GROMACS .gro file of C-alpha atoms in nm:
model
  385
    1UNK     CA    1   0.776  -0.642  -0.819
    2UNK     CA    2   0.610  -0.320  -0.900
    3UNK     CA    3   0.339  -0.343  -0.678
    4UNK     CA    4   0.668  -0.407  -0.377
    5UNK     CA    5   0.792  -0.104  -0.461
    6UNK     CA    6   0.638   0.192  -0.244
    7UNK     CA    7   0.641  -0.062   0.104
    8UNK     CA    8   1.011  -0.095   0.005
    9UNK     CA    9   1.102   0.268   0.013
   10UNK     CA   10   0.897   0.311   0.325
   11UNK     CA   11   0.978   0.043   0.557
   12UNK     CA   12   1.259  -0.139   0.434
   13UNK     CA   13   1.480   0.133   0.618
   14UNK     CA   14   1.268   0.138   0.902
   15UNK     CA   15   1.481  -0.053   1.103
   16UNK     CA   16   1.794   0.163   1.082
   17UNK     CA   17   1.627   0.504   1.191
   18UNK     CA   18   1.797   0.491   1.470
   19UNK     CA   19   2.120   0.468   1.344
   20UNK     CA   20   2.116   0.727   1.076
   21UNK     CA   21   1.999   0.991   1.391
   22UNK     CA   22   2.319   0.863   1.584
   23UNK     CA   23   2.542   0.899   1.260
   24UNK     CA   24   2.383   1.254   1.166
   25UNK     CA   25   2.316   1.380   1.526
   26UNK     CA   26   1.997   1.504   1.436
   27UNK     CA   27   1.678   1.513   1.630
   28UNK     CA   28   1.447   1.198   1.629
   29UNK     CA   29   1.199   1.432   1.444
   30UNK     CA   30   1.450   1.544   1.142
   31UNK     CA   31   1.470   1.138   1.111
   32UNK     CA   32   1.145   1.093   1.073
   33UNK     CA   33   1.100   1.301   0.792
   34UNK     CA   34   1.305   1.075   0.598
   35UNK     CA   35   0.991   0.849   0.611
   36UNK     CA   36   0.747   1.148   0.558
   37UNK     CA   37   0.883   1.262   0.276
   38UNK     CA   38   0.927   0.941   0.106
   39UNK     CA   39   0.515   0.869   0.171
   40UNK     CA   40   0.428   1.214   0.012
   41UNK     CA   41   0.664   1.137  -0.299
   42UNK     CA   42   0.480   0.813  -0.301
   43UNK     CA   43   0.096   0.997  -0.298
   44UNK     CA   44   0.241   1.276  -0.557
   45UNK     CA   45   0.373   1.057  -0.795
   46UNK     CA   46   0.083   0.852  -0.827
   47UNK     CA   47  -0.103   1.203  -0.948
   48UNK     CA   48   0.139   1.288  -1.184
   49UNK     CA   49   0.232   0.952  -1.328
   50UNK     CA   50  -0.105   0.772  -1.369
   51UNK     CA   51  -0.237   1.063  -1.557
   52UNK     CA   52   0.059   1.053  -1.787
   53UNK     CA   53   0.069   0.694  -1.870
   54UNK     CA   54  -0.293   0.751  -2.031
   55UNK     CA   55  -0.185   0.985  -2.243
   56UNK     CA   56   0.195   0.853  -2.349
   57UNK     CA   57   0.150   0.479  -2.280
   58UNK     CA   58   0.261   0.283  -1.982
   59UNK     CA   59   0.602   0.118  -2.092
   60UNK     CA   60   0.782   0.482  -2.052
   61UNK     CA   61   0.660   0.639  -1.771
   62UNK     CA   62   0.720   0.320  -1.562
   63UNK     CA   63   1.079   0.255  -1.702
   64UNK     CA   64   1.161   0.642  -1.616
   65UNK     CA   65   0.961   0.570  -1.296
   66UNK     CA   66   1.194   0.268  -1.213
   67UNK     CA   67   1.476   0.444  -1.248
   68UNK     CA   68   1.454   0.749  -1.126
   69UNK     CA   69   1.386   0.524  -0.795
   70UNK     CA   70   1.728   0.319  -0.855
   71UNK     CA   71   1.924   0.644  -0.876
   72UNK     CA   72   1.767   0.810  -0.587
   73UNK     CA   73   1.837   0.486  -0.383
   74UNK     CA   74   2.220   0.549  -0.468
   75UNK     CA   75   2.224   0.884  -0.419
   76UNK     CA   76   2.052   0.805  -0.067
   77UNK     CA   77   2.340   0.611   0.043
   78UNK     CA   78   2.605   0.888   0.004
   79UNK     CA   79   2.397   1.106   0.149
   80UNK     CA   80   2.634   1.403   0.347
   81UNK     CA   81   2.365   1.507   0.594
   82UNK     CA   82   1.964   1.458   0.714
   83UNK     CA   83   1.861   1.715   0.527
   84UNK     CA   84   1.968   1.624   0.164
   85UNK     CA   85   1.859   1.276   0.239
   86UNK     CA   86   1.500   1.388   0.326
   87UNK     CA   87   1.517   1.581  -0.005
   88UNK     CA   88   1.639   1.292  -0.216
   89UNK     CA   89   1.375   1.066  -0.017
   90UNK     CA   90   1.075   1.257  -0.177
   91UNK     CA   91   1.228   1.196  -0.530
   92UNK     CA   92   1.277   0.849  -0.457
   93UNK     CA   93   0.904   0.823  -0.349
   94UNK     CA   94   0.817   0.972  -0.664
   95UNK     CA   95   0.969   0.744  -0.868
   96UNK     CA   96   0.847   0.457  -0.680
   97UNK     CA   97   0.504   0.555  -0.728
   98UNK     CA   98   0.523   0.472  -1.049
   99UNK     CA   99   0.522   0.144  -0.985
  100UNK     CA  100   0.247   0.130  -0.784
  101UNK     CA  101   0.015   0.276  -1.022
  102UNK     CA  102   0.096   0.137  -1.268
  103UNK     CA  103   0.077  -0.208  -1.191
  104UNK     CA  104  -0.282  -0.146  -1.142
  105UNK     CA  105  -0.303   0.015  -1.452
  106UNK     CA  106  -0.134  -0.230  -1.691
  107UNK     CA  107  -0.347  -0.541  -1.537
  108UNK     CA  108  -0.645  -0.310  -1.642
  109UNK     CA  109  -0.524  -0.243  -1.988
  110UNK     CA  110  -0.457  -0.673  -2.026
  111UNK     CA  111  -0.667  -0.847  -1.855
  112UNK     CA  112  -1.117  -0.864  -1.757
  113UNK     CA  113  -1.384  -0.980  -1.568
  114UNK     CA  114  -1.249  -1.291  -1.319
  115UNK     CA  115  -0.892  -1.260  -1.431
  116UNK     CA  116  -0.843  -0.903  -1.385
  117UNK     CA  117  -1.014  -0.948  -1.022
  118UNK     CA  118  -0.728  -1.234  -0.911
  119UNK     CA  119  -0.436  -1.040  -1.075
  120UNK     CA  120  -0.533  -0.747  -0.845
  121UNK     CA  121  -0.557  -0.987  -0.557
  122UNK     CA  122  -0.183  -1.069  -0.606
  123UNK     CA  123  -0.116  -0.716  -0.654
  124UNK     CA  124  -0.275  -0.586  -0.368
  125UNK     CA  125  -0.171  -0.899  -0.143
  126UNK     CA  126   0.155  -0.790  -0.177
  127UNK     CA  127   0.082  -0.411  -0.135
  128UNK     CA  128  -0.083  -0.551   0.203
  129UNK     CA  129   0.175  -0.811   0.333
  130UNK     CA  130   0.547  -0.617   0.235
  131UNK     CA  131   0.475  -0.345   0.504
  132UNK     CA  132   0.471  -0.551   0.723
  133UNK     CA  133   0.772  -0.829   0.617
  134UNK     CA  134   0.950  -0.500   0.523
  135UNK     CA  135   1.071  -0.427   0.794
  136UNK     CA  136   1.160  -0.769   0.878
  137UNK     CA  137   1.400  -0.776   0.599
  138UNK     CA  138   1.574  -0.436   0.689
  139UNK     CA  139   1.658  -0.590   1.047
  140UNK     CA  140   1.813  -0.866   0.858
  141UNK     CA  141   1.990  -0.651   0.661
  142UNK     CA  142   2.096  -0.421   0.919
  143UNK     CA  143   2.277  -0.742   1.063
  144UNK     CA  144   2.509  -0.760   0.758
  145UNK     CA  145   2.529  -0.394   0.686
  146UNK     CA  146   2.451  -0.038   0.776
  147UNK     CA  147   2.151   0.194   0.664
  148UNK     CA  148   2.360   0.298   0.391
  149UNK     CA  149   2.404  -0.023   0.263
  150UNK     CA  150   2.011  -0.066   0.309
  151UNK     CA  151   1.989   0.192   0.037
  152UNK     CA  152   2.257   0.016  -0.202
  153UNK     CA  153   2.025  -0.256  -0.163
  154UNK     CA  154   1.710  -0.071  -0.319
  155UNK     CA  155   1.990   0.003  -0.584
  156UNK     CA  156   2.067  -0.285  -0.669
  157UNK     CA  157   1.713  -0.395  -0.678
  158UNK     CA  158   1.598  -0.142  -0.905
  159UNK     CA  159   1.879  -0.230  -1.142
  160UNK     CA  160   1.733  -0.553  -1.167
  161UNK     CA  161   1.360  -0.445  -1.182
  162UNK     CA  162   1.435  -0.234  -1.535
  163UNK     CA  163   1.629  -0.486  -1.682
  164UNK     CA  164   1.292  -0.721  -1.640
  165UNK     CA  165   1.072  -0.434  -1.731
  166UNK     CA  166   1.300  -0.388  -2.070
  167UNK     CA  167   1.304  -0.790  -2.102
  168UNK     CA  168   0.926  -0.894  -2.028
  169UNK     CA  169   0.729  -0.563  -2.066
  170UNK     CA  170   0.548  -0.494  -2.336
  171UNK     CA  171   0.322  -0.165  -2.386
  172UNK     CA  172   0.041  -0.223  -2.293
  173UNK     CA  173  -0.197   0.079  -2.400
  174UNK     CA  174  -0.239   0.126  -2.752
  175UNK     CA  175  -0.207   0.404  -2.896
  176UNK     CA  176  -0.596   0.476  -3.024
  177UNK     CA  177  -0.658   0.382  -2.638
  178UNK     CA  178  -0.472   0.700  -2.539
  179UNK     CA  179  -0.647   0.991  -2.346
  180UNK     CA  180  -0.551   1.353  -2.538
  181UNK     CA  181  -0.507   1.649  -2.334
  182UNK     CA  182  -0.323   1.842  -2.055
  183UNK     CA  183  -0.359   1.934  -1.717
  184UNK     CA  184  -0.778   2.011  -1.783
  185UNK     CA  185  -0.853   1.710  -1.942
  186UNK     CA  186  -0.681   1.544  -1.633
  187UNK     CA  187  -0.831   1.715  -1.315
  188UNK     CA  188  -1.177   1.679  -1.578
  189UNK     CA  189  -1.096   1.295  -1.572
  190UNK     CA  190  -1.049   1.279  -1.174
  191UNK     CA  191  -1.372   1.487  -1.126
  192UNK     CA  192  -1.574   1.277  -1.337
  193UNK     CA  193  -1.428   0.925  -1.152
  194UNK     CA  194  -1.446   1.062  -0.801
  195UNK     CA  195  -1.858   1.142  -0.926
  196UNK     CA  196  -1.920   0.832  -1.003
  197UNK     CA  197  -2.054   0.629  -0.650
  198UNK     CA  198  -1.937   0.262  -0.809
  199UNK     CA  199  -1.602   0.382  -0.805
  200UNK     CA  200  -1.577   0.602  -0.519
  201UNK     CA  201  -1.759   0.409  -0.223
  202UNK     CA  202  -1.478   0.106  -0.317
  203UNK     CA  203  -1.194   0.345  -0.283
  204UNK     CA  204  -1.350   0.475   0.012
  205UNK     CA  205  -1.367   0.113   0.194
  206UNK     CA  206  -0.998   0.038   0.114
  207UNK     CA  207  -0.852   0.352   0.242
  208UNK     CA  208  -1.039   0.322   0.568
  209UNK     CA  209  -0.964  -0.053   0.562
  210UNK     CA  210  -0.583  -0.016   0.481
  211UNK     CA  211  -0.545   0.264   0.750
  212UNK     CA  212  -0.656   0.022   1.024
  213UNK     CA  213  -0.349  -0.187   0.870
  214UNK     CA  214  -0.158   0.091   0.901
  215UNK     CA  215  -0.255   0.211   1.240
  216UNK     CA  216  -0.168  -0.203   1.350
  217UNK     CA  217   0.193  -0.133   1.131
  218UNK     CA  218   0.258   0.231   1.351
  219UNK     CA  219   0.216   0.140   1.673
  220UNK     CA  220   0.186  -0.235   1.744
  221UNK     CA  221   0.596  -0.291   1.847
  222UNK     CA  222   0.469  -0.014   2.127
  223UNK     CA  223   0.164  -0.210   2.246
  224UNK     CA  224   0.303  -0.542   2.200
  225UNK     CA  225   0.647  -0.424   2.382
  226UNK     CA  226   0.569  -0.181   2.614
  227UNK     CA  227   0.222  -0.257   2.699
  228UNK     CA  228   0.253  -0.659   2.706
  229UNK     CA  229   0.604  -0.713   2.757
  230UNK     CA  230   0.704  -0.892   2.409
  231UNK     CA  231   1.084  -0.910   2.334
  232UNK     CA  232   1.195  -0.759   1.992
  233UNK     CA  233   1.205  -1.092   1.854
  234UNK     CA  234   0.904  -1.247   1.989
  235UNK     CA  235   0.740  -0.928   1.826
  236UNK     CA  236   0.896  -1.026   1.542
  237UNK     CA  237   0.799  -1.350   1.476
  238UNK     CA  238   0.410  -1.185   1.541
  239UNK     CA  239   0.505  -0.923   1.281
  240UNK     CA  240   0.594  -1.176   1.012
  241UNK     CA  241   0.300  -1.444   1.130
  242UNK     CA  242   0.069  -1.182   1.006
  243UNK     CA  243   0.236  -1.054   0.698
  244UNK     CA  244   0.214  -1.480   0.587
  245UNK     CA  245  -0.191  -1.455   0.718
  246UNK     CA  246  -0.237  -1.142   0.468
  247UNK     CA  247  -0.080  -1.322   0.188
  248UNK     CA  248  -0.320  -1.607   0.269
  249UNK     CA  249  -0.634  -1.395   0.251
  250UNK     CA  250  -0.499  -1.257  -0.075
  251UNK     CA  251  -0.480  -1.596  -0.210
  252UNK     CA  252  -0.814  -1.718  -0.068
  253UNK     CA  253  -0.960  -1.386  -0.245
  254UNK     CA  254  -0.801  -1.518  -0.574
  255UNK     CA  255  -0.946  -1.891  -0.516
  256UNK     CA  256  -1.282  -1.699  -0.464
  257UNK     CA  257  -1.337  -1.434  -0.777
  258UNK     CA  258  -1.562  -1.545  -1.002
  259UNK     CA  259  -1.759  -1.779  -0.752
  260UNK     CA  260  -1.868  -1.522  -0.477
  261UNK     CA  261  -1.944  -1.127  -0.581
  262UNK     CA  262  -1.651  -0.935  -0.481
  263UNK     CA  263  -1.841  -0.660  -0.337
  264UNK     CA  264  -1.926  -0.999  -0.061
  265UNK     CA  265  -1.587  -1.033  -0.065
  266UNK     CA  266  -1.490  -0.708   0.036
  267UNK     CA  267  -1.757  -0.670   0.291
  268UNK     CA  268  -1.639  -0.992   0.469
  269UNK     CA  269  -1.341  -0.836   0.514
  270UNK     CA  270  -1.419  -0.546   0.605
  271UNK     CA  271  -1.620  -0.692   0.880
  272UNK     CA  272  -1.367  -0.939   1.001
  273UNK     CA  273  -1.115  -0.629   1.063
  274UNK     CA  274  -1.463  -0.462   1.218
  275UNK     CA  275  -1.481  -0.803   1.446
  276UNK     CA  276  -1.103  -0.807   1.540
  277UNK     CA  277  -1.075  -0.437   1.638
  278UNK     CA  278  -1.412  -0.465   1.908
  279UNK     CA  279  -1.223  -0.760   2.062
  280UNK     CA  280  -0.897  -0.580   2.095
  281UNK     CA  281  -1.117  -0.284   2.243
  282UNK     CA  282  -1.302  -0.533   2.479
  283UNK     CA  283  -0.945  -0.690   2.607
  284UNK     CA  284  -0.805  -0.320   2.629
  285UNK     CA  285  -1.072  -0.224   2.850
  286UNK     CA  286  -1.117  -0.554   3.030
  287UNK     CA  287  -0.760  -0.619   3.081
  288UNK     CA  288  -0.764  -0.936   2.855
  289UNK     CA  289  -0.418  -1.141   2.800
  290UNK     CA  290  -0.225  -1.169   2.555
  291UNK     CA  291  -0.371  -1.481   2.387
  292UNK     CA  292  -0.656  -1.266   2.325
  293UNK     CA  293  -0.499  -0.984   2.200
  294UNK     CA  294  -0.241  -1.181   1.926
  295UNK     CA  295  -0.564  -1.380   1.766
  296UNK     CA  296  -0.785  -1.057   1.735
  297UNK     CA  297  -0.462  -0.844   1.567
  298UNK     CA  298  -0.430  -1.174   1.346
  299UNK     CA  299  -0.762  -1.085   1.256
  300UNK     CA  300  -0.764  -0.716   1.155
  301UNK     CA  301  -0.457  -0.753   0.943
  302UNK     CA  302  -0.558  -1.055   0.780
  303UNK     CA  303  -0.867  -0.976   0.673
  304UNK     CA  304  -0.685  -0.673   0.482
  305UNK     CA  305  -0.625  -0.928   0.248
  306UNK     CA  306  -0.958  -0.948   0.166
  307UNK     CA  307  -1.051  -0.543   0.151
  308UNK     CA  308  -0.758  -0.465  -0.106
  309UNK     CA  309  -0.845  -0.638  -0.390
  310UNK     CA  310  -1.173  -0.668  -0.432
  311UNK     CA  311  -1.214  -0.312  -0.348
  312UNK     CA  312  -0.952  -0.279  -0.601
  313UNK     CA  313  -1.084  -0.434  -0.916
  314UNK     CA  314  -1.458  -0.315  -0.847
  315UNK     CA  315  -1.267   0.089  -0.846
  316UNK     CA  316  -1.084  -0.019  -1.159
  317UNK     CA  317  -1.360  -0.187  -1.332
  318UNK     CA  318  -1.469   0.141  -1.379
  319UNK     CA  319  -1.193   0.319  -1.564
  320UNK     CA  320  -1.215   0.261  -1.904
  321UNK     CA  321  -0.954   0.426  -2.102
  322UNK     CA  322  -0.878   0.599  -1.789
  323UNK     CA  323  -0.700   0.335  -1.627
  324UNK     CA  324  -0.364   0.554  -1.469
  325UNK     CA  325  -0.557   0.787  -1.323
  326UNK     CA  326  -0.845   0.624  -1.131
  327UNK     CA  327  -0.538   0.415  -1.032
  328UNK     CA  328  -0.317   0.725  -0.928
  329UNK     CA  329  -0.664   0.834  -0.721
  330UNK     CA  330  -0.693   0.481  -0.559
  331UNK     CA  331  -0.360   0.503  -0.444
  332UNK     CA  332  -0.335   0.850  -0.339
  333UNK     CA  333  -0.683   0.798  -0.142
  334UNK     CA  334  -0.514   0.451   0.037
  335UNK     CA  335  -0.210   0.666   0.142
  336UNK     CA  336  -0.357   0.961   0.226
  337UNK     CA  337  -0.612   0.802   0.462
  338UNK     CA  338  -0.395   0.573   0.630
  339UNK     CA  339  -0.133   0.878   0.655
  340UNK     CA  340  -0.424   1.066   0.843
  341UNK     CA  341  -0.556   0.776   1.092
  342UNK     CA  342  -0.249   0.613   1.133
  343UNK     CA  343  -0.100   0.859   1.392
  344UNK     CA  344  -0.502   0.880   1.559
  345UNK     CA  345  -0.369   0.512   1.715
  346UNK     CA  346  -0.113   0.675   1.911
  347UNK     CA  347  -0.294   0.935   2.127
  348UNK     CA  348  -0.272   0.749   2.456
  349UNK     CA  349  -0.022   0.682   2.688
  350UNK     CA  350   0.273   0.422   2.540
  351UNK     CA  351   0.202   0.082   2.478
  352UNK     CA  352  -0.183   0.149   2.548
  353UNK     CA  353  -0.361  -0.044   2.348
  354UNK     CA  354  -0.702   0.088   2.320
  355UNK     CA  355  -0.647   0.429   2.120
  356UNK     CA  356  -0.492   0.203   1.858
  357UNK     CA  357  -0.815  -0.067   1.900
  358UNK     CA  358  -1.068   0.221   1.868
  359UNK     CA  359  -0.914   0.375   1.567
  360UNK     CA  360  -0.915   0.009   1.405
  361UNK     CA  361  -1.231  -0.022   1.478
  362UNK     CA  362  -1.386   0.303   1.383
  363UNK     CA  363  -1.175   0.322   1.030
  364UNK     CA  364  -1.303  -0.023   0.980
  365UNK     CA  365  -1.663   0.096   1.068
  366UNK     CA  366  -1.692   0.339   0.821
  367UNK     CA  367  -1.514   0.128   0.570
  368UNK     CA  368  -1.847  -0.138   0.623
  369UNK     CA  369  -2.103   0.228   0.582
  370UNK     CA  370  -1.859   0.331   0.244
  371UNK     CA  371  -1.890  -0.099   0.091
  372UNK     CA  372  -2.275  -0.090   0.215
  373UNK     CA  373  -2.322   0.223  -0.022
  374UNK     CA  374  -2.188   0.011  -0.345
  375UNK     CA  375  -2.477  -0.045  -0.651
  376UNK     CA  376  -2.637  -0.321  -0.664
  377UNK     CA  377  -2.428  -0.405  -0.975
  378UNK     CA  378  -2.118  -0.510  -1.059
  379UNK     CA  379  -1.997  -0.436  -1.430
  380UNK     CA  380  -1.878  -0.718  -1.646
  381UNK     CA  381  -1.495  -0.587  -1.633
  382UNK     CA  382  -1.500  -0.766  -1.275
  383UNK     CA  383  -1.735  -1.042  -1.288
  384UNK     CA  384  -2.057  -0.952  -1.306
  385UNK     CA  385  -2.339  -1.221  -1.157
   0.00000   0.00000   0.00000
């Protein structure tokens, strides 16, 4: 549920954009900020909370976290203008970061070596697959209610997350296990991670690897509609098709840890989202159907479910006692890059599909040069051979 938690804020509402412009007459750019700001809430939270849960413990920060998130959802629904809700977005995004980094952070503190390496498959499976069935869900939604009630939604839904969280969670990081310090012993922390090659060329690969994802989740409805002629349901049903394939490869990942390296693992996919963005560059440029196109995205955004995880648990094999904040740098590495390709995809002329194929294919790329760089070992925390 944690993991869900920053895809919900993002692109549950996604669907309704268009509404809230028509109900606040404001421009199609003030709108959008309602997602920007939300996504930088997201990437700043993850610095400030994963640092803090190594030096108070995990339990609190994530139940503050939590709901903070829940009341910012309600406050987003009475929203009076564009403006506030843009402002009460980035505090919502903060709050939800919590759960994203933290997740990470308590499988670390529980769980090693070939367990800890299919947790984080589930994790990031689900950090792969809800941006895309997201949105599905806020179209469904919107057919019962309006954005606002969107947001009552998210409420409700963090309601129910802390009562689970004060039901089933336990604290995870003892005490003696606690990192001392301020603000210096912090950026010290991050400097001494992001130094380290085994845990920087994995967060490398699945930032470039997750912003070909996100390039696919920006501006495939444009290709797929305007370029190829899809309806807004037969889009759909593609949309959703390969939010169920990323789940797959998530699972398959799971079946796999502990019988094939996941450094193999994470340079398969890599390479299959490598493979599917030269064939949607080939059938851009060679004016290639449709029944080309579909397979190759199917490809790219499955194979996603491959790059997460086991890029993933090799980063946070190597955090030690410093669990929250090599997880707040994972994340805020993921978003950041994916923020920063994302809109790379959308250069061209609308519904043209080969901006978006080359910037697949070139994040990808250097996502295989970042996995290629890995040591030759694995430490035990993941599954050493």
């Amino acid at each position: 549920m944690l993991s869900a938690f920053g895809p919900l804020s993002m692109d549950l509402y996604l669907p309704a954009l268009p509404s809230v412009e028509d109900e606040f007459g404001a421009g199609q750019s003030a709108v959008q900020l309602t997602v920007s700001a939300a996504a930088i809430g997201l990437a700043l939270g993850q610095l400030l909370v994963g640092p803090l849960s190594d030096r108070y413990g995990r339990r609190g920060p994530v139940l503050i976290g939590v709901g903070a998130w829940a009341v910012a959802s309600a406050l987003c629904a009475v929203a009076p203008d564009v403006w506030t809700l843009v402002a009460i977005r980035l505090l919502q995004g903060v709050g939800g970061a919590a759960g994203i980094v933290l997740a990470r952070a308590i499988v670390r503190d529980r769980l090693d070596g070939v367990a800890a390496a299919r947790a984080f498959a589930v994790l990031a499976s689900i950090m792969a697959a809800a941006p895309v069935l997201a949105p599905l869900a806020g179209g469904l939604l919107l057919s019962l209610t309006d954005w606002r009630g969107i947001f009552a939604a998210l409420f409700v839904i963090g309601l129910c997350v802390v009562g689970a969280l004060l039901w089933r969670l336990p604290e995870t990081l003892p005490r003696d296990h606690r990192v001392p310090g301020g603000l210096a012993t912090t950026l010290a922390n991050g400097r001494e991670l992001l130094g380290r090659r085994s845990f920087l060329t994995p967060v490398l690969a699945m930032g470039l690897g997750f912003g070909a994802l996100f390039t696919y989740i920006s501006h495939s409805a444009f290709v797929l509609q305007d370029g190829y002629g899809l309806s807004a349901q037969q889009f759909s049903l593609v949309f959703g098709a390969n939010g169920v394939g990323i789940v797959l490869a998530g699972q398959f990942s799971r079946v796999l840890a502990g019988r094939v390296r996941l450094r193999t693992l994470l340079r398969a996919g890599l390479a299959g989202q490598a493979v599917g963005g030269a064939v949607l560059a080939a059938a851009a440029l060679g004016g290639w159907s449709l029944w080309v196109v579909l397979p190759a995205m199917f490809v790219v955004t499955t194979s996603t479910g491959l790059v997460m995880p086991n890029a993933t648990a090799l980063g946070m094999a190597e955090a030690g006692r410093k669990a929250g904040t090599a997880s707040a740098l994972l994340g805020v590495v993921q978003f950041g890059l994916g923020a920063l390709i994302a809109p790379l995809g959308g250069l061209g002329a609308a519904g043209d599909l080969l901006p978006m194929a080359l910037v697949m294919l070139g994040s990808t790329s250097l996502g295989l040069l970042a996995a290629a760089a890995l040591p030759d070992r694995e430490r035990q925390a993941v599954g050493a051979d």
